[in-house]
PDB file of C-alpha atoms in Angstrom:
ATOM      1  CA  MET A 786       0.000   0.000   0.000  1.00  0.00           C
ATOM      2  CA  GLU A 787       1.362   3.388  -0.970  1.00  0.00           C
ATOM      3  CA  MET A 788       0.004   6.622   0.457  1.00  0.00           C
ATOM      4  CA  ASP A 789       0.949  10.243   1.077  1.00  0.00           C
ATOM      5  CA  ALA A 790       1.786  10.541   4.801  1.00  0.00           C
ATOM      6  CA  SER A 791       0.390  14.071   4.831  1.00  0.00           C
ATOM      7  CA  ASP A 792      -2.948  12.947   3.358  1.00  0.00           C
ATOM      8  CA  LEU A 793      -3.807   9.508   4.741  1.00  0.00           C
ATOM      9  CA  LYS A 794      -6.903   7.817   3.312  1.00  0.00           C
ATOM     10  CA  PHE A 795      -7.937   6.212   6.606  1.00  0.00           C
ATOM     11  CA  PRO A 796     -10.879   7.318   8.743  1.00  0.00           C
ATOM     12  CA  ASP A 797     -10.343   9.227  11.990  1.00  0.00           C
ATOM     13  CA  ASN A 798      -9.484   7.183  15.096  1.00  0.00           C
ATOM     14  CA  THR A 799      -8.493   4.036  13.175  1.00  0.00           C
ATOM     15  CA  PHE A 800      -5.180   2.881  14.666  1.00  0.00           C
ATOM     16  CA  HIS A 801      -3.698   2.133  18.071  1.00  0.00           C
ATOM     17  CA  MET A 802      -0.180   2.868  16.809  1.00  0.00           C
ATOM     18  CA  CYS A 803       1.618   4.669  13.995  1.00  0.00           C
ATOM     19  CA  PHE A 804       5.349   4.414  13.347  1.00  0.00           C
ATOM     20  CA  GLU A 805       7.635   6.833  11.509  1.00  0.00           C
ATOM     21  CA  LYS A 806      11.351   6.347  10.923  1.00  0.00           C
ATOM     22  CA  GLY A 807      13.284   8.801   8.843  1.00  0.00           C
ATOM     23  CA  THR A 808      10.558  10.661   6.960  1.00  0.00           C
ATOM     24  CA  ILE A 809      10.815  13.762   9.141  1.00  0.00           C
ATOM     25  CA  ASP A 810      14.622  13.639   8.897  1.00  0.00           C
ATOM     26  CA  ALA A 811      14.455  13.319   5.099  1.00  0.00           C
ATOM     27  CA  LEU A 812      12.048  16.251   4.814  1.00  0.00           C
ATOM     28  CA  ILE A 813      14.201  18.431   7.059  1.00  0.00           C
ATOM     29  CA  CYS A 814      17.355  17.616   5.079  1.00  0.00           C
ATOM     30  CA  ASP A 815      15.600  18.418   1.818  1.00  0.00           C
ATOM     31  CA  SER A 816      14.464  21.920   2.696  1.00  0.00           C
ATOM     32  CA  LYS A 817      13.282  24.173   5.499  1.00  0.00           C
ATOM     33  CA  GLN A 818      10.283  24.784   3.240  1.00  0.00           C
ATOM     34  CA  ASN A 819       9.068  21.308   4.198  1.00  0.00           C
ATOM     35  CA  THR A 820       7.989  22.427   7.690  1.00  0.00           C
ATOM     36  CA  PRO A 821       4.310  22.590   6.601  1.00  0.00           C
ATOM     37  CA  ALA A 822       4.563  19.063   5.149  1.00  0.00           C
ATOM     38  CA  ILE A 823       6.056  17.773   8.409  1.00  0.00           C
ATOM     39  CA  ARG A 824       3.268  19.387  10.429  1.00  0.00           C
ATOM     40  CA  LYS A 825       0.645  17.915   8.060  1.00  0.00           C
ATOM     41  CA  MET A 826       2.170  14.453   8.418  1.00  0.00           C
ATOM     42  CA  ILE A 827       2.104  14.705  12.224  1.00  0.00           C
ATOM     43  CA  ARG A 828      -1.453  16.074  12.136  1.00  0.00           C
ATOM     44  CA  GLU A 829      -2.495  13.089  10.009  1.00  0.00           C
ATOM     45  CA  ALA A 830      -0.911  10.659  12.472  1.00  0.00           C
ATOM     46  CA  TRP A 831      -2.846  12.353  15.291  1.00  0.00           C
ATOM     47  CA  ARG A 832      -6.072  12.189  13.254  1.00  0.00           C
ATOM     48  CA  VAL A 833      -5.889   8.478  12.426  1.00  0.00           C
ATOM     49  CA  LEU A 834      -4.853   7.436  15.942  1.00  0.00           C
ATOM     50  CA  ARG A 835      -7.488   6.444  18.462  1.00  0.00           C
ATOM     51  CA  PRO A 836      -7.515   8.407  21.740  1.00  0.00           C
ATOM     52  CA  GLY A 837      -4.619   7.038  23.761  1.00  0.00           C
ATOM     53  CA  GLY A 838      -2.928   5.746  20.594  1.00  0.00           C
ATOM     54  CA  VAL A 839       0.824   6.075  20.212  1.00  0.00           C
ATOM     55  CA  PHE A 840       2.833   7.659  17.422  1.00  0.00           C
ATOM     56  CA  VAL A 841       6.461   6.453  17.549  1.00  0.00           C
ATOM     57  CA  VAL A 842       8.990   8.652  15.778  1.00  0.00           C
ATOM     58  CA  ILE A 843      12.602   7.531  15.345  1.00  0.00           C
ATOM     59  CA  THR A 844      14.874  10.433  14.422  1.00  0.00           C
ATOM     60  CA  TYR A 845      18.376  11.752  14.845  1.00  0.00           C
ATOM     61  CA  GLY A 846      16.835  15.121  15.758  1.00  0.00           C
ATOM     62  CA  ALA A 847      17.208  16.276  19.353  1.00  0.00           C
ATOM     63  CA  PRO A 848      14.101  17.490  21.189  1.00  0.00           C
ATOM     64  CA  LYS A 849      15.183  21.135  20.871  1.00  0.00           C
ATOM     65  CA  HIS A 850      14.859  20.680  17.089  1.00  0.00           C
ATOM     66  CA  ARG A 851      11.833  18.350  16.843  1.00  0.00           C
ATOM     67  CA  ILE A 852       9.301  19.160  19.585  1.00  0.00           C
ATOM     68  CA  LYS A 853       8.180  22.285  17.716  1.00  0.00           C
ATOM     69  CA  PHE A 854       6.700  20.092  14.980  1.00  0.00           C
ATOM     70  CA  PHE A 855       4.314  18.444  17.442  1.00  0.00           C
ATOM     71  CA  LYS A 856       2.727  21.728  18.512  1.00  0.00           C
ATOM     72  CA  ASN A 857      -0.468  23.058  16.948  1.00  0.00           C
ATOM     73  CA  VAL A 858      -1.192  19.860  15.042  1.00  0.00           C
ATOM     74  CA  ASP A 859      -4.885  19.719  15.924  1.00  0.00           C
ATOM     75  CA  LYS A 860      -6.926  21.567  13.283  1.00  0.00           C
ATOM     76  CA  ASN A 861      -9.331  22.652  16.029  1.00  0.00           C
ATOM     77  CA  THR A 862      -6.782  24.553  18.149  1.00  0.00           C
ATOM     78  CA  CYS A 863      -7.482  27.701  16.092  1.00  0.00           C
ATOM     79  CA  GLY A 864      -3.939  28.956  16.404  1.00  0.00           C
ATOM     80  CA  LYS A 865      -3.656  28.436  20.163  1.00  0.00           C
ATOM     81  CA  GLU A 866      -0.415  26.923  21.398  1.00  0.00           C
ATOM     82  CA  ALA A 867      -1.258  23.294  22.052  1.00  0.00           C
ATOM     83  CA  THR A 868       0.550  19.982  22.126  1.00  0.00           C
ATOM     84  CA  PRO A 869      -2.129  17.293  21.779  1.00  0.00           C
ATOM     85  CA  TRP A 870       0.442  14.654  22.679  1.00  0.00           C
ATOM     86  CA  ALA A 871       1.945  13.350  25.881  1.00  0.00           C
ATOM     87  CA  ILE A 872       5.504  12.940  24.639  1.00  0.00           C
ATOM     88  CA  THR A 873       8.310  10.901  26.143  1.00  0.00           C
ATOM     89  CA  VAL A 874      11.686  11.094  24.444  1.00  0.00           C
ATOM     90  CA  ARG A 875      14.406   8.482  24.934  1.00  0.00           C
ATOM     91  CA  ARG A 876      17.855   8.053  23.524  1.00  0.00           C
ATOM     92  CA  VAL A 877      18.237   4.775  21.649  1.00  0.00           C
ATOM     93  CA  PRO A 878      21.676   3.373  20.820  1.00  0.00           C
ATOM     94  CA  TYR A 879      22.501   2.687  17.206  1.00  0.00           C
ATOM     95  CA  SER A 880      23.137  -0.975  16.510  1.00  0.00           C
ATOM     96  CA  PRO A 881      26.776  -2.079  16.329  1.00  0.00           C
ATOM     97  CA  SER A 882      26.183  -2.850  12.627  1.00  0.00           C
ATOM     98  CA  ALA A 883      25.054   0.716  11.938  1.00  0.00           C
ATOM     99  CA  LEU A 884      28.029   2.123  13.816  1.00  0.00           C
ATOM    100  CA  LEU A 885      30.399  -0.199  11.934  1.00  0.00           C
ATOM    101  CA  ILE A 886      29.036   0.894   8.552  1.00  0.00           C
ATOM    102  CA  ARG A 887      29.363   4.559   9.605  1.00  0.00           C
ATOM    103  CA  HIS A 888      33.019   4.142  10.618  1.00  0.00           C
ATOM    104  CA  LEU A 889      33.841   2.164   7.488  1.00  0.00           C
ATOM    105  CA  ARG A 890      32.211   4.756   5.232  1.00  0.00           C
ATOM    106  CA  LEU A 891      34.217   7.505   6.941  1.00  0.00           C
ATOM    107  CA  ALA A 892      37.433   5.505   6.489  1.00  0.00           C
ATOM    108  CA  LEU A 893      36.631   4.766   2.855  1.00  0.00           C
ATOM    109  CA  ASN A 894      36.019   8.431   2.041  1.00  0.00           C
ATOM    110  CA  GLY A 895      33.623   7.740  -0.829  1.00  0.00           C
ATOM    111  CA  LYS A 896      35.105   4.456  -2.043  1.00  0.00           C
ATOM    112  CA  PRO A 897      32.784   1.422  -2.230  1.00  0.00           C
ATOM    113  CA  LEU A 898      32.480  -0.899   0.777  1.00  0.00           C
ATOM    114  CA  ARG A 899      34.226  -3.682  -1.148  1.00  0.00           C
ATOM    115  CA  SER A 900      37.417  -1.604  -0.721  1.00  0.00           C
ATOM    116  CA  VAL A 901      37.574  -2.312   3.022  1.00  0.00           C
ATOM    117  CA  THR A 902      40.881  -3.772   4.192  1.00  0.00           C
ATOM    118  CA  GLY A 903      41.452  -5.957   7.238  1.00  0.00           C
ATOM    119  CA  LYS A 904      43.200  -3.060   8.979  1.00  0.00           C
ATOM    120  CA  MET A 905      40.268  -0.706   8.279  1.00  0.00           C
ATOM    121  CA  LEU A 906      37.843  -3.291   9.626  1.00  0.00           C
ATOM    122  CA  ALA A 907      39.877  -3.788  12.817  1.00  0.00           C
ATOM    123  CA  GLU A 908      40.094  -0.023  13.412  1.00  0.00           C
ATOM    124  CA  ALA A 909      36.368   0.404  12.775  1.00  0.00           C
ATOM    125  CA  MET A 910      35.513  -2.464  15.162  1.00  0.00           C
ATOM    126  CA  SER A 911      37.632  -0.808  17.853  1.00  0.00           C
ATOM    127  CA  LYS A 912      35.706   2.455  17.359  1.00  0.00           C
ATOM    128  CA  VAL A 913      32.394   0.590  17.563  1.00  0.00           C
ATOM    129  CA  ARG A 914      33.449  -0.861  20.934  1.00  0.00           C
ATOM    130  CA  GLU A 915      34.344   2.647  22.142  1.00  0.00           C
ATOM    131  CA  ASP A 916      31.024   4.011  20.868  1.00  0.00           C
ATOM    132  CA  THR A 917      28.934   1.356  22.614  1.00  0.00           C
ATOM    133  CA  GLU A 918      30.853   1.871  25.870  1.00  0.00           C
ATOM    134  CA  ARG A 919      30.257   5.632  25.858  1.00  0.00           C
ATOM    135  CA  PHE A 920      26.532   5.503  25.039  1.00  0.00           C
ATOM    136  CA  GLU A 921      25.401   6.352  28.589  1.00  0.00           C
ATOM    137  CA  THR A 922      27.512   9.515  28.767  1.00  0.00           C
ATOM    138  CA  ALA A 923      27.678  10.516  25.091  1.00  0.00           C
ATOM    139  CA  GLU A 924      26.664  13.977  23.983  1.00  0.00           C
ATOM    140  CA  ASP A 925      24.554  14.568  20.892  1.00  0.00           C
ATOM    141  CA  GLU A 926      27.058  15.033  18.057  1.00  0.00           C
ATOM    142  CA  GLY A 927      24.536  15.370  15.258  1.00  0.00           C
ATOM    143  CA  PRO A 928      23.413  12.786  12.724  1.00  0.00           C
ATOM    144  CA  GLU A 929      26.895  11.789  11.569  1.00  0.00           C
ATOM    145  CA  GLY A 930      28.606  11.618  14.953  1.00  0.00           C
ATOM    146  CA  SER A 931      26.146  10.502  17.614  1.00  0.00           C
ATOM    147  CA  VAL A 932      26.064   6.955  18.909  1.00  0.00           C
ATOM    148  CA  PHE A 933      22.317   7.219  19.418  1.00  0.00           C
ATOM    149  CA  CYS A 934      19.111   8.443  17.883  1.00  0.00           C
ATOM    150  CA  TYR A 935      15.917   9.554  19.597  1.00  0.00           C
ATOM    151  CA  ALA A 936      12.647   7.716  20.025  1.00  0.00           C
ATOM    152  CA  TYR A 937       9.659  10.000  20.530  1.00  0.00           C
ATOM    153  CA  CYS A 938       6.712   8.101  22.001  1.00  0.00           C
ATOM    154  CA  CYS A 939       3.756  10.412  21.467  1.00  0.00           C
ATOM    155  CA  THR A 940       0.456   9.429  23.070  1.00  0.00           C
ATOM    156  CA  LYS A 941      -2.602  11.102  21.565  1.00  0.00           C
ATOM    157  CA  THR A 942      -4.458  13.317  24.005  1.00  0.00           C
ATOM    158  CA  GLU A 943      -7.339  15.711  23.570  1.00  0.00           C
ATOM    159  CA  ASP A 944      -5.700  18.508  25.569  1.00  0.00           C
ATOM    160  CA  ALA A 945      -2.356  20.228  25.717  1.00  0.00           C
ATOM    161  CA  ALA A 946       0.092  17.858  27.339  1.00  0.00           C
ATOM    162  CA  VAL A 947       3.456  17.805  28.993  1.00  0.00           C
ATOM    163  CA  VAL A 948       6.588  16.815  27.145  1.00  0.00           C
ATOM    164  CA  GLN A 949       8.934  14.587  29.136  1.00  0.00           C
ATOM    165  CA  VAL A 950      12.443  14.391  27.768  1.00  0.00           C
ATOM    166  CA  LEU A 951      14.663  11.644  29.103  1.00  0.00           C
ATOM    167  CA  ASP A 952      18.214  12.426  28.029  1.00  0.00           C
ATOM    168  CA  LYS A 953      19.581   9.080  29.154  1.00  0.00           C
ATOM    169  CA  SER A 954      18.443   5.688  28.013  1.00  0.00           C
ATOM    170  CA  ALA A 955      16.244   3.636  30.281  1.00  0.00           C
ATOM    171  CA  PRO A 956      18.308   1.765  32.856  1.00  0.00           C
ATOM    172  CA  GLN A 957      19.184  -1.657  31.582  1.00  0.00           C
ATOM    173  CA  GLN A 958      17.856  -4.559  33.593  1.00  0.00           C
ATOM    174  CA  PRO A 959      20.537  -7.127  34.418  1.00  0.00           C
ATOM    175  CA  LYS A 960      20.152 -10.275  32.374  1.00  0.00           C
ATOM    176  CA  LYS A 961      19.325 -13.347  34.412  1.00  0.00           C
ATOM    177  CA  GLU A 962      21.139 -16.492  33.511  1.00  0.00           C
ATOM    178  CA  VAL A 963      18.998 -19.569  33.714  1.00  0.00           C
ATOM    179  CA  ASN A 964      20.347 -23.037  34.372  1.00  0.00           C
ATOM    180  CA  ASP A 965      18.217 -25.431  32.377  1.00  0.00           C
ATOM    181  CA  GLY A 966      20.244 -28.377  33.608  1.00  0.00           C
ATOM    182  CA  HIS A 967      22.371 -28.595  30.458  1.00  0.00           C
ATOM    183  CA  ASP A 968      25.237 -26.314  31.513  1.00  0.00           C
ATOM    184  CA  PRO A 969      26.991 -27.288  34.737  1.00  0.00           C
ATOM    185  CA  LYS A 970      28.817 -23.898  34.900  1.00  0.00           C
ATOM    186  CA  LEU A 971      25.586 -22.030  35.715  1.00  0.00           C
TER     187      LEU A 971
END
């Protein structure tokens, strides 16, 4: 199914969840003139979500650059400042594969990936280890340098809502090792 995200052909209050990854980023990179298109896309997500539904947005954009797009999305706000979302923002680490590709592309400087040498791969793997270790304390270095992106979990509300920004990732729960009787070391 193909559809314009700023003009969805679904009835109001249809979905429990909508997911967006990269469309906002692509529109922002293309032109600042795309701000109305971004707002229309977000308004459409709000429209097709049921009350209490969640719109998940994955973006490299920090809250100081993205929250503004979620304001005034309800056609009925008549210009009043309103955020009809309860928004929680979390940092999400990039996968080691994504980080590896990024470091290799930087090392290759425009050459194709098939040009990777063993030395380049070893250096890139070392950088990936460093990146994953510094995730908890890393600063936002923009789309080409950060070791994380942002996940905006936007719950549809009928009223203006509070935006909660969590700069750190959720604390990781320790993994429990289970002895199923097959491994005597556990």
